[in-house]
PDB file of C-alpha atoms and ligand atoms in Angstrom:
ATOM      1  CA  UNK Q   1      70.086 -17.684 -39.945  1.00  0.00           C
ATOM      2  CA  UNK Q   2      67.913 -15.185 -38.041  1.00  0.00           C
ATOM      3  CA  UNK Q   3      64.994 -17.532 -37.374  1.00  0.00           C
ATOM      4  CA  UNK Q   4      64.937 -21.297 -37.825  1.00  0.00           C
ATOM      5  CA  UNK Q   5      61.973 -20.995 -40.210  1.00  0.00           C
ATOM      6  CA  UNK Q   6      64.156 -18.978 -42.601  1.00  0.00           C
ATOM      7  CA  UNK Q   7      65.851 -22.249 -43.536  1.00  0.00           C
ATOM      8  CA  UNK Q   8      62.576 -23.220 -45.262  1.00  0.00           C
ATOM      9  CA  UNK Q   9      62.533 -20.124 -47.498  1.00  0.00           C
ATOM     10  CA  UNK Q  10      63.778 -20.735 -51.002  1.00  0.00           C
ATOM     11  CA  UNK Q  11      64.150 -17.798 -53.380  1.00  0.00           C
ATOM     12  CA  UNK Q  12      61.880 -17.459 -56.400  1.00  0.00           C
ATOM     13  CA  UNK Q  13      63.551 -18.745 -59.540  1.00  0.00           C
ATOM     14  CA  UNK Q  14      66.093 -21.042 -57.866  1.00  0.00           C
ATOM     15  CA  UNK Q  15      67.069 -24.066 -59.915  1.00  0.00           C
ATOM     16  CA  UNK Q  16      66.511 -27.550 -58.565  1.00  0.00           C
ATOM     17  CA  UNK Q  17      70.259 -27.936 -58.075  1.00  0.00           C
ATOM     18  CA  UNK Q  18      70.403 -24.687 -56.062  1.00  0.00           C
ATOM     19  CA  UNK Q  19      67.419 -25.702 -53.955  1.00  0.00           C
ATOM     20  CA  UNK Q  20      68.995 -29.057 -53.094  1.00  0.00           C
ATOM     21  CA  UNK Q  21      72.357 -27.374 -52.363  1.00  0.00           C
ATOM     22  CA  UNK Q  22      70.491 -25.157 -49.895  1.00  0.00           C
ATOM     23  CA  UNK Q  23      68.773 -28.195 -48.344  1.00  0.00           C
ATOM     24  CA  UNK Q  24      72.153 -29.865 -47.834  1.00  0.00           C
ATOM     25  CA  UNK Q  25      73.693 -26.730 -46.332  1.00  0.00           C
ATOM     26  CA  UNK Q  26      70.746 -26.033 -44.046  1.00  0.00           C
ATOM     27  CA  UNK Q  27      70.599 -29.674 -42.958  1.00  0.00           C
ATOM     28  CA  UNK Q  28      74.297 -29.629 -42.127  1.00  0.00           C
ATOM     29  CA  UNK Q  29      73.781 -26.480 -40.060  1.00  0.00           C
ATOM     30  CA  UNK Q  30      70.760 -27.887 -38.237  1.00  0.00           C
ATOM     31  CA  UNK Q  31      72.560 -31.175 -37.479  1.00  0.00           C
ATOM     32  CA  UNK Q  32      75.531 -29.325 -35.986  1.00  0.00           C
ATOM     33  CA  UNK Q  33      75.460 -30.231 -32.282  1.00  0.00           C
ATOM     34  CA  UNK Q  34      72.250 -32.243 -32.677  1.00  0.00           C
ATOM     35  CA  UNK Q  35      72.293 -36.017 -33.276  1.00  0.00           C
ATOM     36  CA  UNK Q  36      68.715 -36.883 -32.254  1.00  0.00           C
ATOM     37  CA  UNK Q  37      67.131 -38.694 -35.205  1.00  0.00           C
ATOM     38  CA  UNK Q  38      63.549 -37.512 -34.554  1.00  0.00           C
ATOM     39  CA  UNK Q  39      64.622 -33.897 -34.417  1.00  0.00           C
ATOM     40  CA  UNK Q  40      66.890 -34.117 -37.469  1.00  0.00           C
ATOM     41  CA  UNK Q  41      64.490 -36.088 -39.663  1.00  0.00           C
ATOM     42  CA  UNK Q  42      61.545 -33.835 -38.750  1.00  0.00           C
ATOM     43  CA  UNK Q  43      63.410 -30.748 -39.915  1.00  0.00           C
ATOM     44  CA  UNK Q  44      64.734 -32.545 -43.003  1.00  0.00           C
ATOM     45  CA  UNK Q  45      61.190 -33.537 -44.048  1.00  0.00           C
ATOM     46  CA  UNK Q  46      60.190 -29.885 -43.780  1.00  0.00           C
ATOM     47  CA  UNK Q  47      63.243 -28.694 -45.729  1.00  0.00           C
ATOM     48  CA  UNK Q  48      62.501 -31.130 -48.559  1.00  0.00           C
ATOM     49  CA  UNK Q  49      58.839 -30.168 -48.686  1.00  0.00           C
ATOM     50  CA  UNK Q  50      59.543 -26.441 -48.899  1.00  0.00           C
ATOM     51  CA  UNK Q  51      62.472 -26.814 -51.311  1.00  0.00           C
ATOM     52  CA  UNK Q  52      60.544 -28.928 -53.794  1.00  0.00           C
ATOM     53  CA  UNK Q  53      57.337 -26.936 -53.487  1.00  0.00           C
ATOM     54  CA  UNK Q  54      59.210 -23.705 -54.253  1.00  0.00           C
ATOM     55  CA  UNK Q  55      60.332 -25.081 -57.650  1.00  0.00           C
ATOM     56  CA  UNK Q  56      58.416 -25.123 -60.927  1.00  0.00           C
ATOM     57  CA  UNK Q  57      56.405 -28.203 -61.993  1.00  0.00           C
ATOM     58  CA  UNK Q  58      56.691 -31.076 -61.569  1.00  0.00           C
ATOM     59  CA  UNK Q  59      58.583 -30.576 -58.270  1.00  0.00           C
ATOM     60  CA  UNK Q  60      55.935 -28.238 -56.843  1.00  0.00           C
ATOM     61  CA  UNK Q  61      53.465 -31.122 -57.130  1.00  0.00           C
ATOM     62  CA  UNK Q  62      55.252 -32.999 -54.334  1.00  0.00           C
ATOM     63  CA  UNK Q  63      52.526 -34.042 -51.890  1.00  0.00           C
ATOM     64  CA  UNK Q  64      54.466 -36.047 -49.275  1.00  0.00           C
ATOM     65  CA  UNK Q  65      58.064 -35.976 -48.038  1.00  0.00           C
ATOM     66  CA  UNK Q  66      59.321 -37.985 -45.148  1.00  0.00           C
ATOM     67  CA  UNK Q  67      60.900 -41.042 -43.659  1.00  0.00           C
ATOM     68  CA  UNK Q  68      60.195 -44.630 -42.738  1.00  0.00           C
ATOM     69  CA  UNK Q  69      62.446 -46.123 -40.069  1.00  0.00           C
ATOM     70  CA  UNK Q  70      63.922 -49.628 -40.133  1.00  0.00           C
ATOM     71  CA  UNK Q  71      62.070 -51.640 -37.490  1.00  0.00           C
ATOM     72  CA  UNK Q  72      62.881 -55.182 -36.342  1.00  0.00           C
ATOM     73  CA  UNK Q  73      59.227 -56.105 -35.917  1.00  0.00           C
ATOM     74  CA  UNK Q  74      57.524 -54.298 -38.789  1.00  0.00           C
ATOM     75  CA  UNK Q  75      60.247 -53.946 -41.426  1.00  0.00           C
ATOM     76  CA  UNK Q  76      59.549 -50.238 -41.856  1.00  0.00           C
ATOM     77  CA  UNK Q  77      57.593 -47.951 -39.539  1.00  0.00           C
ATOM     78  CA  UNK Q  78      56.450 -44.400 -40.262  1.00  0.00           C
ATOM     79  CA  UNK Q  79      58.883 -41.677 -39.201  1.00  0.00           C
ATOM     80  CA  UNK Q  80      58.794 -37.872 -39.321  1.00  0.00           C
ATOM     81  CA  UNK Q  81      57.107 -36.481 -42.452  1.00  0.00           C
ATOM     82  CA  UNK Q  82      55.389 -33.502 -44.055  1.00  0.00           C
ATOM     83  CA  UNK Q  83      52.033 -34.129 -45.741  1.00  0.00           C
ATOM     84  CA  UNK Q  84      48.896 -36.173 -45.194  1.00  0.00           C
ATOM     85  CA  UNK Q  85      48.511 -39.127 -42.823  1.00  0.00           C
ATOM     86  CA  UNK Q  86      50.275 -42.179 -44.308  1.00  0.00           C
ATOM     87  CA  UNK Q  87      50.584 -45.959 -43.972  1.00  0.00           C
ATOM     88  CA  UNK Q  88      52.080 -46.782 -40.585  1.00  0.00           C
ATOM     89  CA  UNK Q  89      54.021 -49.950 -41.368  1.00  0.00           C
ATOM     90  CA  UNK Q  90      55.469 -51.492 -44.534  1.00  0.00           C
ATOM     91  CA  UNK Q  91      56.995 -54.971 -44.728  1.00  0.00           C
ATOM     92  CA  UNK Q  92      60.466 -55.328 -46.275  1.00  0.00           C
ATOM     93  CA  UNK Q  93      60.128 -56.122 -49.963  1.00  0.00           C
ATOM     94  CA  UNK Q  94      56.622 -54.610 -50.170  1.00  0.00           C
ATOM     95  CA  UNK Q  95      55.743 -51.490 -52.154  1.00  0.00           C
ATOM     96  CA  UNK Q  96      58.266 -48.963 -53.392  1.00  0.00           C
ATOM     97  CA  UNK Q  97      59.558 -48.305 -49.862  1.00  0.00           C
ATOM     98  CA  UNK Q  98      59.988 -51.960 -48.946  1.00  0.00           C
ATOM     99  CA  UNK Q  99      61.683 -52.676 -52.287  1.00  0.00           C
ATOM    100  CA  UNK Q 100      64.236 -49.901 -51.781  1.00  0.00           C
ATOM    101  CA  UNK Q 101      64.771 -50.955 -48.165  1.00  0.00           C
ATOM    102  CA  UNK Q 102      65.318 -54.627 -49.044  1.00  0.00           C
ATOM    103  CA  UNK Q 103      67.764 -53.851 -51.873  1.00  0.00           C
ATOM    104  CA  UNK Q 104      69.371 -50.810 -50.140  1.00  0.00           C
ATOM    105  CA  UNK Q 105      69.135 -49.128 -53.557  1.00  0.00           C
ATOM    106  CA  UNK Q 106      67.240 -46.044 -54.699  1.00  0.00           C
ATOM    107  CA  UNK Q 107      63.965 -46.785 -56.478  1.00  0.00           C
ATOM    108  CA  UNK Q 108      62.571 -44.092 -58.780  1.00  0.00           C
ATOM    109  CA  UNK Q 109      59.075 -44.762 -60.078  1.00  0.00           C
ATOM    110  CA  UNK Q 110      57.869 -42.665 -63.038  1.00  0.00           C
ATOM    111  CA  UNK Q 111      54.279 -43.891 -62.741  1.00  0.00           C
ATOM    112  CA  UNK Q 112      53.203 -45.656 -59.574  1.00  0.00           C
ATOM    113  CA  UNK Q 113      50.326 -47.341 -61.421  1.00  0.00           C
ATOM    114  CA  UNK Q 114      52.947 -49.259 -63.393  1.00  0.00           C
ATOM    115  CA  UNK Q 115      54.827 -50.423 -60.282  1.00  0.00           C
ATOM    116  CA  UNK Q 116      53.552 -53.830 -59.191  1.00  0.00           C
ATOM    117  CA  UNK Q 117      52.772 -53.799 -55.493  1.00  0.00           C
ATOM    118  CA  UNK Q 118      52.856 -50.023 -55.099  1.00  0.00           C
ATOM    119  CA  UNK Q 119      51.175 -49.122 -51.795  1.00  0.00           C
ATOM    120  CA  UNK Q 120      48.767 -46.234 -52.334  1.00  0.00           C
ATOM    121  CA  UNK Q 121      48.693 -44.312 -49.058  1.00  0.00           C
ATOM    122  CA  UNK Q 122      47.161 -41.448 -51.054  1.00  0.00           C
ATOM    123  CA  UNK Q 123      45.399 -41.952 -54.393  1.00  0.00           C
ATOM    124  CA  UNK Q 124      46.689 -38.504 -55.426  1.00  0.00           C
ATOM    125  CA  UNK Q 125      50.290 -39.763 -55.610  1.00  0.00           C
ATOM    126  CA  UNK Q 126      51.411 -40.579 -59.165  1.00  0.00           C
ATOM    127  CA  UNK Q 127      55.206 -40.844 -58.950  1.00  0.00           C
ATOM    128  CA  UNK Q 128      57.645 -41.592 -56.163  1.00  0.00           C
ATOM    129  CA  UNK Q 129      61.313 -41.760 -55.204  1.00  0.00           C
ATOM    130  CA  UNK Q 130      62.672 -43.785 -52.293  1.00  0.00           C
ATOM    131  CA  UNK Q 131      66.293 -43.506 -51.150  1.00  0.00           C
ATOM    132  CA  UNK Q 132      67.697 -45.837 -48.488  1.00  0.00           C
ATOM    133  CA  UNK Q 133      69.668 -44.394 -45.581  1.00  0.00           C
ATOM    134  CA  UNK Q 134      72.521 -46.774 -44.840  1.00  0.00           C
ATOM    135  CA  UNK Q 135      75.290 -46.352 -42.249  1.00  0.00           C
ATOM    136  CA  UNK Q 136      79.013 -46.730 -42.995  1.00  0.00           C
ATOM    137  CA  UNK Q 137      78.698 -50.231 -41.516  1.00  0.00           C
ATOM    138  CA  UNK Q 138      76.112 -51.067 -44.208  1.00  0.00           C
ATOM    139  CA  UNK Q 139      73.109 -51.095 -41.862  1.00  0.00           C
ATOM    140  CA  UNK Q 140      69.771 -49.822 -43.225  1.00  0.00           C
ATOM    141  CA  UNK Q 141      68.401 -47.347 -40.674  1.00  0.00           C
ATOM    142  CA  UNK Q 142      65.649 -45.549 -42.600  1.00  0.00           C
ATOM    143  CA  UNK Q 143      64.475 -44.526 -46.041  1.00  0.00           C
ATOM    144  CA  UNK Q 144      63.637 -41.150 -47.558  1.00  0.00           C
ATOM    145  CA  UNK Q 145      60.277 -41.282 -49.361  1.00  0.00           C
ATOM    146  CA  UNK Q 146      58.905 -38.497 -51.572  1.00  0.00           C
ATOM    147  CA  UNK Q 147      55.624 -38.639 -53.497  1.00  0.00           C
ATOM    148  CA  UNK Q 148      54.497 -36.412 -56.346  1.00  0.00           C
ATOM    149  CA  UNK Q 149      50.960 -35.833 -57.642  1.00  0.00           C
ATOM    150  CA  UNK Q 150      52.037 -36.017 -61.310  1.00  0.00           C
ATOM    151  CA  UNK Q 151      53.821 -38.759 -63.274  1.00  0.00           C
ATOM    152  CA  UNK Q 152      57.549 -38.402 -63.815  1.00  0.00           C
ATOM    153  CA  UNK Q 153      57.994 -36.097 -60.834  1.00  0.00           C
ATOM    154  CA  UNK Q 154      61.620 -37.057 -60.175  1.00  0.00           C
ATOM    155  CA  UNK Q 155      64.739 -37.294 -62.316  1.00  0.00           C
ATOM    156  CA  UNK Q 156      68.432 -38.078 -61.909  1.00  0.00           C
ATOM    157  CA  UNK Q 157      69.039 -34.648 -60.299  1.00  0.00           C
ATOM    158  CA  UNK Q 158      66.615 -35.528 -57.487  1.00  0.00           C
ATOM    159  CA  UNK Q 159      68.239 -38.921 -57.135  1.00  0.00           C
ATOM    160  CA  UNK Q 160      71.787 -37.509 -57.000  1.00  0.00           C
ATOM    161  CA  UNK Q 161      70.999 -34.934 -54.305  1.00  0.00           C
ATOM    162  CA  UNK Q 162      68.722 -37.176 -52.263  1.00  0.00           C
ATOM    163  CA  UNK Q 163      71.468 -39.799 -52.157  1.00  0.00           C
ATOM    164  CA  UNK Q 164      73.867 -37.096 -50.878  1.00  0.00           C
ATOM    165  CA  UNK Q 165      71.277 -36.092 -48.289  1.00  0.00           C
ATOM    166  CA  UNK Q 166      70.819 -39.738 -47.233  1.00  0.00           C
ATOM    167  CA  UNK Q 167      74.592 -40.051 -46.703  1.00  0.00           C
ATOM    168  CA  UNK Q 168      74.649 -36.837 -44.647  1.00  0.00           C
ATOM    169  CA  UNK Q 169      71.673 -37.951 -42.545  1.00  0.00           C
ATOM    170  CA  UNK Q 170      73.173 -41.434 -42.028  1.00  0.00           C
ATOM    171  CA  UNK Q 171      76.313 -40.074 -40.388  1.00  0.00           C
ATOM    172  CA  UNK Q 172      74.621 -37.191 -38.532  1.00  0.00           C
ATOM    173  CA  UNK Q 173      72.185 -39.066 -36.278  1.00  0.00           C
ATOM    174  CA  UNK Q 174      72.307 -41.612 -33.463  1.00  0.00           C
ATOM    175  CA  UNK Q 175      69.998 -44.399 -34.661  1.00  0.00           C
ATOM    176  CA  UNK Q 176      67.614 -46.342 -32.418  1.00  0.00           C
TER     177      UNK Q 176
HETATM  178  N1  SME J   1      53.818 -45.588 -51.787  1.00  0.00           N
HETATM  179  C1  SME J   1      54.674 -46.165 -50.804  1.00  0.00           C
HETATM  180  C2  SME J   1      54.041 -46.193 -49.438  1.00  0.00           C
HETATM  181  C3  SME J   1      54.381 -45.018 -48.574  1.00  0.00           C
HETATM  182  S1  SME J   1      53.546 -43.612 -48.983  1.00  0.00           S
HETATM  183  O1  SME J   1      53.842 -43.233 -50.379  1.00  0.00           O
HETATM  184  C4  SME J   1      53.900 -42.341 -47.982  1.00  0.00           C
HETATM  185  C5  SME J   1      55.098 -47.566 -51.236  1.00  0.00           C
HETATM  186  O2  SME J   1      54.619 -48.093 -52.243  1.00  0.00           O
HETATM  187  O3  SME J   1      55.941 -48.149 -50.549  1.00  0.00           O
END
């Protein structure tokens, strides 16, 4: 890598699988020697944004990629992200994020208007995927949240790679 920003460049015509493979590789490289969660999650949010936005539709309709952190007081509190200003806190069990956090299971929502309790931080968002980040000890530390401006923005390929990314992130950071 010549410049750090080069990690955000994805070649024209890459498949979704290739883009996610690059995200995983770049993340691993960036986390090498760096365990600060703010630093690592900030760069990961950027990697996800640029990877997905370099793909054909529907992935290039992604309008928010980031993290909510587990918080004793709030349930979830906004972490590093790429996109527009978002809801600051989410109670466990509320919305797509709180549902995934409470169950520690990925939640993929084809159409957010059909998800009871969906929290609309941005009315432009139409589909969403939330992947919990859980340590080896089984502790929820954060969630990955990605929104898309069209319905059905995410499939099993997104889920598979985001779950791999969540596992990598979980073991690569010191959590608050
Ligand atoms: N839609 C989410 C809230 C977070 S924003 O999408 C960034 C939810 O229902 O939990």
